[in-house]
Amino acid sequence: MFDNWKKKRQEKKYLQDKLFRTRIEKTKAYTKWNDLLVCKSTLIVLEAASKDELSALWAEFKKNDNGRGKLNSIWDIKDRQFSVSNGRFYMSIECSRFILKNEDELPEYLDALKEYEMIYQKCEEIEQQIERHF
């Protein structure tokens, strides 16, 4: 019985060490991916004749971007403000946009992102192994 407990404890320690090393790999992969990006702040203004039209514009904006811009940029919406002036309805959207420092680095960016996502998945699998077995 003691041997079985000791073996399980060693397996758990092995998996925890493996998870720790994989998390370090994940951090390095994230840094490699993130170092290819630069952050730009942007203010976008939507203008409409009615509240309904403004809501439709907002829905279209979210649908097209869904929080993300083109393949090589990532949008993070910080704030939205509504206003009415001269019978027109406005929505200002403050967001940060992460774009590639250099457009020529797109293949490298996609490879780094793929590597990060793969290692992220590996971490999740190890965490699930630990949960299932212990």
mmCIF file of C-alpha atoms in Angstrom:
data_model
loop_
_atom_site.group_PDB
_atom_site.id
_atom_site.type_symbol
_atom_site.label_atom_id
_atom_site.label_comp_id
_atom_site.label_asym_id
_atom_site.label_seq_id
_atom_site.Cartn_x
_atom_site.Cartn_y
_atom_site.Cartn_z
ATOM 1 C CA MET A 1 0.000 0.000 0.000
ATOM 2 C CA PHE A 2 2.829 2.349 0.908
ATOM 3 C CA ASP A 3 4.573 1.543 -2.400
ATOM 4 C CA ASN A 4 1.405 2.377 -4.347
ATOM 5 C CA TRP A 5 1.050 5.712 -2.531
ATOM 6 C CA LYS A 6 4.747 6.474 -3.114
ATOM 7 C CA LYS A 7 4.421 5.636 -6.829
ATOM 8 C CA LYS A 8 1.372 7.900 -7.215
ATOM 9 C CA ARG A 9 3.204 10.687 -5.407
ATOM 10 C CA GLN A 10 6.198 10.332 -7.757
ATOM 11 C CA GLU A 11 3.885 10.373 -10.809
ATOM 12 C CA LYS A 12 2.194 13.522 -9.546
ATOM 13 C CA LYS A 13 5.541 15.212 -8.911
ATOM 14 C CA TYR A 14 6.719 14.218 -12.408
ATOM 15 C CA LEU A 15 3.571 15.710 -13.995
ATOM 16 C CA GLN A 16 3.829 18.872 -11.901
ATOM 17 C CA ASP A 17 7.485 19.321 -12.952
ATOM 18 C CA LYS A 18 6.511 18.710 -16.579
ATOM 19 C CA LEU A 19 3.731 21.297 -16.247
ATOM 20 C CA PHE A 20 6.171 23.810 -14.742
ATOM 21 C CA ARG A 21 8.653 23.339 -17.627
ATOM 22 C CA THR A 22 5.835 23.576 -20.173
ATOM 23 C CA ARG A 23 4.585 26.810 -18.614
ATOM 24 C CA ILE A 24 8.089 28.258 -19.005
ATOM 25 C CA GLU A 25 8.020 27.209 -22.696
ATOM 26 C CA LYS A 26 4.582 28.836 -22.985
ATOM 27 C CA THR A 27 5.897 32.111 -21.540
ATOM 28 C CA LYS A 28 8.842 32.097 -23.956
ATOM 29 C CA ALA A 29 6.521 31.373 -26.910
ATOM 30 C CA TYR A 30 4.158 34.174 -25.828
ATOM 31 C CA THR A 31 7.067 36.610 -25.587
ATOM 32 C CA LYS A 32 8.325 35.626 -29.039
ATOM 33 C CA TRP A 33 4.818 36.148 -30.487
ATOM 34 C CA ASN A 34 4.107 39.346 -28.569
ATOM 35 C CA ASP A 35 7.479 40.924 -29.439
ATOM 36 C CA LEU A 36 6.379 41.089 -33.081
ATOM 37 C CA LEU A 37 3.497 43.419 -32.171
ATOM 38 C CA VAL A 38 3.170 47.114 -31.396
ATOM 39 C CA CYS A 39 0.166 48.761 -29.690
ATOM 40 C CA LYS A 40 -1.664 51.689 -31.273
ATOM 41 C CA SER A 41 -4.582 53.542 -29.693
ATOM 42 C CA THR A 42 -7.510 54.298 -31.964
ATOM 43 C CA LEU A 43 -10.740 56.257 -31.684
ATOM 44 C CA ILE A 44 -13.543 55.180 -34.009
ATOM 45 C CA VAL A 45 -16.745 57.226 -34.321
ATOM 46 C CA LEU A 46 -19.999 55.744 -35.607
ATOM 47 C CA GLU A 47 -22.652 58.250 -36.729
ATOM 48 C CA ALA A 48 -26.340 57.572 -37.420
ATOM 49 C CA ALA A 49 -29.697 59.327 -37.841
ATOM 50 C CA SER A 50 -31.444 57.225 -35.156
ATOM 51 C CA LYS A 51 -30.755 55.020 -32.144
ATOM 52 C CA ASP A 52 -31.847 51.963 -34.125
ATOM 53 C CA GLU A 53 -29.494 52.789 -36.970
ATOM 54 C CA LEU A 54 -26.661 53.329 -34.476
ATOM 55 C CA SER A 55 -27.423 49.957 -32.857
ATOM 56 C CA ALA A 56 -27.326 48.336 -36.294
ATOM 57 C CA LEU A 57 -23.955 49.987 -37.022
ATOM 58 C CA TRP A 58 -22.594 48.755 -33.673
ATOM 59 C CA ALA A 59 -23.861 45.230 -34.376
ATOM 60 C CA GLU A 60 -22.214 45.305 -37.808
ATOM 61 C CA PHE A 61 -18.965 46.635 -36.302
ATOM 62 C CA LYS A 62 -18.911 43.820 -33.725
ATOM 63 C CA LYS A 63 -19.835 41.214 -36.347
ATOM 64 C CA ASN A 64 -17.106 42.286 -38.754
ATOM 65 C CA ASP A 65 -14.401 42.700 -36.137
ATOM 66 C CA ASN A 66 -15.734 40.516 -33.329
ATOM 67 C CA GLY A 67 -13.133 42.148 -31.119
ATOM 68 C CA ARG A 68 -10.466 41.486 -33.761
ATOM 69 C CA GLY A 69 -9.449 43.307 -36.852
ATOM 70 C CA LYS A 70 -7.672 41.771 -39.797
ATOM 71 C CA LEU A 71 -5.651 38.612 -39.383
ATOM 72 C CA ASN A 72 -2.559 40.539 -38.339
ATOM 73 C CA SER A 73 -4.160 42.882 -35.806
ATOM 74 C CA ILE A 74 -5.988 42.447 -32.509
ATOM 75 C CA TRP A 75 -8.522 44.965 -31.190
ATOM 76 C CA ASP A 76 -9.202 45.532 -27.509
ATOM 77 C CA ILE A 77 -12.178 47.838 -26.905
ATOM 78 C CA LYS A 78 -11.527 50.034 -23.862
ATOM 79 C CA ASP A 79 -14.550 52.339 -23.750
ATOM 80 C CA ARG A 80 -17.688 53.389 -25.624
ATOM 81 C CA GLN A 81 -19.445 56.754 -25.275
ATOM 82 C CA PHE A 82 -22.830 57.776 -26.668
ATOM 83 C CA SER A 83 -23.874 61.299 -27.589
ATOM 84 C CA VAL A 84 -26.556 63.171 -29.532
ATOM 85 C CA SER A 85 -25.896 66.373 -31.407
ATOM 86 C CA ASN A 86 -28.120 68.238 -33.879
ATOM 87 C CA GLY A 87 -30.443 65.225 -34.133
ATOM 88 C CA ARG A 88 -27.582 62.830 -34.990
ATOM 89 C CA PHE A 89 -26.537 59.903 -32.801
ATOM 90 C CA TYR A 90 -22.851 59.164 -32.192
ATOM 91 C CA MET A 91 -20.889 56.357 -30.601
ATOM 92 C CA SER A 92 -17.184 56.855 -29.946
ATOM 93 C CA ILE A 93 -15.244 53.656 -29.470
ATOM 94 C CA GLU A 94 -11.844 53.872 -27.833
ATOM 95 C CA CYS A 95 -9.713 50.850 -28.515
ATOM 96 C CA SER A 96 -6.170 49.596 -28.613
ATOM 97 C CA ARG A 97 -5.002 47.822 -31.695
ATOM 98 C CA PHE A 98 -2.040 45.504 -31.789
ATOM 99 C CA ILE A 99 -0.414 45.369 -35.187
ATOM 100 C CA LEU A 100 2.741 43.863 -36.589
ATOM 101 C CA LYS A 101 5.822 46.049 -36.265
ATOM 102 C CA ASN A 102 6.716 45.015 -39.793
ATOM 103 C CA GLU A 103 4.233 43.585 -42.337
ATOM 104 C CA ASP A 104 6.994 41.316 -43.711
ATOM 105 C CA GLU A 105 6.947 39.418 -40.396
ATOM 106 C CA LEU A 106 3.433 37.986 -40.941
ATOM 107 C CA PRO A 107 4.649 34.401 -41.601
ATOM 108 C CA GLU A 108 6.907 34.542 -38.528
ATOM 109 C CA TYR A 109 4.001 35.959 -36.488
ATOM 110 C CA LEU A 110 1.661 33.177 -37.598
ATOM 111 C CA ASP A 111 4.292 30.535 -36.773
ATOM 112 C CA ALA A 112 4.902 32.058 -33.325
ATOM 113 C CA LEU A 113 1.166 32.236 -32.646
ATOM 114 C CA LYS A 114 0.714 28.608 -33.717
ATOM 115 C CA GLU A 115 3.608 27.548 -31.452
ATOM 116 C CA TYR A 116 2.120 29.445 -28.500
ATOM 117 C CA GLU A 117 -1.335 27.910 -29.041
ATOM 118 C CA MET A 118 0.195 24.419 -29.282
ATOM 119 C CA ILE A 119 2.133 24.819 -26.018
ATOM 120 C CA TYR A 120 -0.938 26.363 -24.350
ATOM 121 C CA GLN A 121 -2.913 23.246 -25.316
ATOM 122 C CA LYS A 122 -0.123 21.026 -23.980
ATOM 123 C CA CYS A 123 -0.324 22.813 -20.599
ATOM 124 C CA GLU A 124 -4.076 22.266 -20.466
ATOM 125 C CA GLU A 125 -3.653 18.560 -21.240
ATOM 126 C CA ILE A 126 -1.098 18.120 -18.446
ATOM 127 C CA GLU A 127 -3.365 19.986 -15.999
ATOM 128 C CA GLN A 128 -6.235 17.646 -16.949
ATOM 129 C CA GLN A 129 -3.994 14.608 -16.433
ATOM 130 C CA ILE A 130 -3.140 15.826 -12.945
ATOM 131 C CA GLU A 131 -6.811 16.457 -12.125
ATOM 132 C CA ARG A 132 -7.918 13.046 -13.433
ATOM 133 C CA HIS A 133 -5.280 11.003 -11.680
ATOM 134 C CA PHE A 134 -4.934 12.790 -8.377
#
